[in-house]
C-alpha cells in the first residue's frame, strides 16, 4: 500500500504561495517558484505561483500520457508546455522570466522509484541501508560576493542599502541561470530537464520512505539544524508534514531578527511531501 502525505505553507499571509505540488498514484512532484524584486521585472504578468502550479500540472499530464517516460523527459515536456502557455502574452525571452526548482518521484510497476532534483529542492529517501539526501547546490556556487553582502550583519532588512544588495544578488544570479557552468532551473529552456540530478532505487520494500522538500521546508535541517534528516523523516512519518512545518514556523518566529541564522528571506514558502510504502496487512 502506498501513502502520500503533504503540507504546504506560504511564507507570508500577504503573498501567494509560490510552492506547488502534484500527486498521482505513480508520481509526486514539488516545485518552488522563484521570486525576484518586482521593479527588476520578469516579462510575465502571471508570476512565479502561476509558473510553479502550471509546471507541476504539465508534469502530471506528461506522466499520464507517457507513464514510462523518465523524469527528465517529463520535466522537459512540462517546461516546454508551460512556456508555450504564456508565450503569446508574456516576454519569455526576459532574463528574469518566472522559474522554479523541482523535486520529483515516479514509481514504475517493477517497484523502481526514479527521482529528479533540479535546484535547491531536496529529496530524502530510504534507499537501502543508508539515507539518500540529494539537493542541487549549483546556485549556491555562483554569486558568492553578492550573497555574502546580503548576509552581512548590520544592514537592516528594511533599508535601501539592503534592497540594493538584493537587486545585485538577483542580477548576478540571472547571469548564471541556465548556462553551462552556472545553475539550472525550470524556466523556458527544456534542456533544464536533462541538466537535473537523477537516480533510481528499489521502492517496494515495506517501511521504505521518500520525501520531497522545497528549500523553505528543508531549512529545518540544513539551515536551523533543528532536525537531522533521519529525525525529520521520522517526524514526517509519525506526526506528519503539518507538524514538521509547525516546528519550522515556531523556530522562525523565535528568530525574528535573523541574528542566529542569517538568511535572505525570514520565512519562505514551505512544502514537505512524504511517500511511504506501508504494510498491507
Ligand atoms: Zn506569463
Coordinates of C-alpha atoms and ligand atoms in Angstrom, one line a residue:
X1 CA 0.0 0.0 0.0
X2 CA 1.2 3.5 -0.9
X3 CA 0.6 6.5 1.2
X4 CA 1.2 10.2 0.3
X5 CA 1.2 13.0 2.9
X6 CA 1.9 16.6 2.1
X7 CA 1.7 20.0 3.8
X8 CA 2.4 23.4 2.3
X9 CA 2.5 26.8 4.0
X10 CA 3.0 30.3 2.5
X11 CA 5.9 32.3 3.9
X12 CA 3.7 35.4 4.2
X13 CA 0.0 35.7 4.7
X14 CA 0.0 38.7 2.3
X15 CA 1.5 36.9 -0.7
X16 CA 0.5 33.9 -2.8
X17 CA 2.2 30.6 -2.0
X18 CA 4.8 30.1 -4.8
X19 CA 5.3 26.4 -3.9
X20 CA 3.2 23.9 -5.8
X21 CA 2.8 20.1 -5.8
X22 CA 1.0 17.4 -7.7
X23 CA 0.4 13.8 -6.7
X24 CA -0.8 10.8 -8.8
X25 CA -0.7 7.1 -7.8
X26 CA 2.7 6.8 -9.5
X27 CA 4.0 10.4 -9.3
X28 CA 4.8 13.0 -6.8
X29 CA 6.3 16.4 -7.7
X30 CA 7.0 19.6 -5.8
X31 CA 8.1 22.9 -7.3
X32 CA 9.2 26.2 -5.8
X33 CA 8.6 29.3 -7.9
X34 CA 11.4 31.9 -7.7
X35 CA 10.7 35.4 -6.5
X36 CA 12.5 38.5 -7.7
X37 CA 12.1 42.1 -6.7
X38 CA 9.1 43.4 -8.8
X39 CA 11.0 46.5 -10.1
X40 CA 13.6 44.3 -11.8
X41 CA 10.7 42.8 -13.9
X42 CA 10.2 39.3 -15.2
X43 CA 8.4 39.9 -18.5
X44 CA 5.4 37.9 -17.2
X45 CA 2.1 39.1 -15.8
X46 CA 1.3 35.6 -14.4
X47 CA 4.0 35.4 -11.8
X48 CA 6.0 32.6 -10.1
X49 CA 3.0 31.0 -8.3
X50 CA 1.3 30.5 -11.7
X51 CA 4.5 29.2 -13.2
X52 CA 5.1 26.6 -10.4
X53 CA 1.4 25.4 -10.4
X54 CA 1.2 25.2 -14.2
X55 CA 4.6 23.4 -14.4
X56 CA 3.5 20.6 -11.9
X57 CA 0.2 20.3 -13.8
X58 CA 2.0 19.7 -17.0
X59 CA 4.5 17.2 -15.3
X60 CA 1.4 15.2 -14.2
X61 CA -0.2 15.4 -17.6
X62 CA 3.1 14.3 -19.3
X63 CA 3.3 11.3 -16.9
X64 CA -0.3 10.3 -17.6
X65 CA 0.3 10.3 -21.4
X66 CA 3.8 8.7 -21.1
X67 CA 3.9 6.6 -17.9
X68 CA 7.2 5.0 -18.8
X69 CA 9.0 8.3 -19.6
X70 CA 12.0 9.3 -17.5
X71 CA 11.5 12.2 -15.0
X72 CA 14.0 14.3 -17.1
X73 CA 11.7 13.9 -20.1
X74 CA 8.6 14.7 -18.1
X75 CA 10.2 17.9 -16.8
X76 CA 11.5 18.9 -20.3
X77 CA 8.0 18.5 -21.7
X78 CA 6.4 20.4 -18.8
X79 CA 8.8 23.3 -19.3
X80 CA 8.0 23.4 -23.0
X81 CA 4.3 23.4 -22.4
X82 CA 4.4 25.9 -19.6
X83 CA 6.5 28.2 -21.8
X84 CA 4.0 27.8 -24.7
X85 CA 1.1 28.6 -22.3
X86 CA 2.4 32.2 -21.9
X87 CA 4.5 32.8 -25.0
X88 CA 1.6 34.7 -26.6
X89 CA 1.1 37.1 -23.7
X90 CA 4.5 37.4 -22.0
X91 CA 8.1 38.1 -22.9
X92 CA 9.5 34.7 -22.4
X93 CA 13.0 35.9 -23.5
X94 CA 13.3 38.1 -20.4
X95 CA 16.3 37.0 -18.3
X96 CA 14.1 37.0 -15.2
X97 CA 11.2 35.0 -16.8
X98 CA 9.5 33.1 -13.9
X99 CA 11.3 29.9 -12.9
X100 CA 11.0 27.1 -10.4
X101 CA 13.1 24.5 -8.7
X102 CA 11.8 20.9 -8.7
X103 CA 11.9 17.6 -7.0
X104 CA 10.1 14.6 -8.5
X105 CA 9.5 10.9 -7.8
X106 CA 8.0 8.4 -10.3
X107 CA 7.0 4.8 -9.4
X108 CA 7.1 2.0 -12.0
X109 CA 5.2 -1.3 -11.9
X110 CA 8.5 -3.1 -11.4
X111 CA 9.0 -1.5 -8.0
X112 CA 11.6 1.0 -9.1
X113 CA 11.3 4.7 -8.0
X114 CA 13.0 7.2 -10.2
X115 CA 13.9 10.6 -8.7
X116 CA 14.9 14.0 -10.1
X117 CA 16.1 17.1 -8.3
X118 CA 16.7 20.5 -10.0
X119 CA 17.7 23.4 -7.9
X120 CA 17.5 23.7 -4.2
X121 CA 14.6 21.3 -3.6
X122 CA 15.7 18.3 -1.6
X123 CA 15.0 14.5 -1.9
X124 CA 15.4 12.3 1.1
X125 CA 14.9 8.6 0.8
X126 CA 15.5 5.2 2.5
X127 CA 17.4 3.9 -0.4
X128 CA 18.9 0.8 1.2
X129 CA 20.9 0.8 4.4
X130 CA 21.7 4.5 4.2
X131 CA 19.6 7.6 3.8
X132 CA 19.9 9.2 0.4
X133 CA 19.8 13.1 0.5
X134 CA 20.0 15.0 -2.7
X135 CA 19.9 18.7 -3.4
X136 CA 21.4 20.6 -6.3
X137 CA 23.8 23.3 -4.9
X138 CA 24.9 24.8 -8.2
X139 CA 23.0 28.0 -7.5
X140 CA 24.9 28.5 -4.2
X141 CA 28.2 28.0 -6.1
X142 CA 27.5 31.3 -8.0
X143 CA 27.4 34.9 -7.0
X144 CA 29.4 34.4 -3.8
X145 CA 30.3 38.1 -3.2
X146 CA 26.7 39.3 -3.7
X147 CA 25.3 36.7 -1.4
X148 CA 27.8 37.5 1.3
X149 CA 26.9 41.2 1.0
X150 CA 23.2 40.3 1.6
X151 CA 24.1 38.3 4.7
X152 CA 26.5 40.8 6.2
X153 CA 25.4 41.8 9.7
X154 CA 24.5 45.4 10.4
X155 CA 22.4 46.1 7.3
X156 CA 18.8 46.4 8.3
X157 CA 16.5 44.3 6.1
X158 CA 14.1 47.3 5.6
X159 CA 16.9 49.6 4.5
X160 CA 17.6 51.0 1.0
X161 CA 21.1 49.5 1.2
X162 CA 19.7 46.0 1.8
X163 CA 17.3 46.4 -1.2
X164 CA 20.2 47.4 -3.3
X165 CA 22.2 44.4 -2.3
X166 CA 19.3 42.0 -3.0
X167 CA 19.0 43.6 -6.5
X168 CA 22.7 43.0 -7.1
X169 CA 22.3 39.3 -6.0
X170 CA 19.3 38.7 -8.3
X171 CA 21.0 40.3 -11.3
X172 CA 24.2 38.3 -10.6
X173 CA 22.3 35.1 -10.4
X174 CA 20.4 35.8 -13.6
X175 CA 23.7 36.0 -15.5
X176 CA 24.4 32.4 -14.4
X177 CA 20.9 31.0 -14.9
X178 CA 20.5 28.1 -17.3
X179 CA 24.1 28.5 -18.6
X180 CA 26.8 25.8 -18.8
X181 CA 28.9 26.2 -15.7
X182 CA 26.1 28.1 -13.9
X183 CA 22.9 26.7 -12.4
X184 CA 19.8 25.2 -13.9
X185 CA 16.1 25.8 -13.1
X186 CA 12.8 25.1 -14.8
X187 CA 12.1 28.4 -16.8
X188 CA 11.8 28.5 -20.6
X189 CA 14.6 26.1 -21.7
X190 CA 13.6 22.4 -21.8
X191 CA 17.2 21.4 -21.6
X192 CA 16.9 22.0 -17.8
X193 CA 15.3 18.6 -17.7
X194 CA 18.4 16.8 -18.7
X195 CA 20.6 19.1 -16.5
X196 CA 18.7 17.7 -13.4
X197 CA 20.2 15.4 -10.9
X198 CA 18.6 12.0 -11.2
X199 CA 18.7 8.4 -9.9
X200 CA 16.6 5.4 -9.1
X201 CA 16.1 3.0 -6.2
X202 CA 14.1 -0.1 -5.3
X203 CA 10.9 1.2 -3.7
X204 CA 8.7 -1.7 -2.9
X205 CA 10.1 -2.6 0.5
X206 CA 7.6 -2.2 3.3
X207 CA 8.6 0.7 5.6
X208 CA 10.6 2.4 2.9
X209 CA 10.0 6.2 2.6
X210 CA 10.9 9.1 0.3
X211 CA 10.3 12.8 1.0
X212 CA 10.4 15.9 -1.2
X213 CA 11.1 19.3 0.3
X214 CA 11.2 22.8 -1.1
X215 CA 14.1 24.9 0.4
X216 CA 11.7 26.8 2.7
X217 CA 11.0 23.4 4.4
X218 CA 14.4 21.8 4.2
X219 CA 15.7 24.8 6.3
X220 CA 14.6 22.9 9.4
X221 CA 17.6 20.6 8.8
X222 CA 20.1 22.4 6.5
X223 CA 19.9 25.9 8.0
X224 CA 18.5 25.7 11.5
X225 CA 19.7 22.2 12.5
X226 CA 16.6 21.6 14.5
X227 CA 16.4 18.1 13.0
X228 CA 18.8 15.8 11.2
X229 CA 17.5 14.2 8.0
X230 CA 16.7 10.9 9.9
X231 CA 14.7 12.7 12.6
X232 CA 12.9 14.9 10.0
X233 CA 11.9 11.8 8.1
X234 CA 10.7 10.3 11.3
X235 CA 8.5 13.3 12.2
X236 CA 7.0 13.3 8.7
X237 CA 6.1 9.6 9.1
X238 CA 4.8 9.8 12.7
X239 CA 3.4 13.3 13.4
X240 CA 3.1 14.3 9.7
X241 CA 4.2 17.1 7.4
X242 CA 2.0 19.7 9.1
X243 CA 3.7 19.1 12.4
X244 CA 7.2 19.4 10.8
X245 CA 6.2 22.8 9.3
X246 CA 4.7 24.0 12.6
X247 CA 8.1 23.3 14.3
X248 CA 9.8 25.2 11.5
X249 CA 7.5 28.3 11.9
X250 CA 7.9 28.2 15.7
X251 CA 11.7 28.4 15.2
X252 CA 11.4 31.2 12.7
X253 CA 9.1 33.2 15.0
X254 CA 11.6 33.0 17.8
X255 CA 14.4 34.3 15.4
X256 CA 12.7 37.4 14.0
X257 CA 15.9 39.4 13.6
X258 CA 17.8 36.6 11.8
X259 CA 20.8 37.1 14.0
X260 CA 21.1 33.4 14.8
X261 CA 20.6 32.2 11.2
X262 CA 21.5 34.9 8.6
X263 CA 19.3 34.4 5.5
X264 CA 17.8 36.3 2.6
X265 CA 14.2 35.5 3.5
X266 CA 13.0 35.4 7.1
X267 CA 10.3 32.9 6.2
X268 CA 9.9 31.2 2.9
X269 CA 7.1 29.2 1.3
X270 CA 7.5 25.7 2.7
X271 CA 6.3 22.3 1.3
X272 CA 7.1 18.8 2.6
X273 CA 5.7 15.7 0.9
X274 CA 6.1 12.1 2.2
X275 CA 5.7 8.9 0.1
X276 CA 5.5 5.9 2.4
X277 CA 5.4 2.2 1.4
X278 CA 3.4 0.8 4.3
X279 CA 2.4 -2.7 5.2
X280 CA -0.7 -4.0 3.6
X281 CA -1.6 -6.3 6.4
Ligands
LIG1 ZN1 3.4 34.8 -18.1

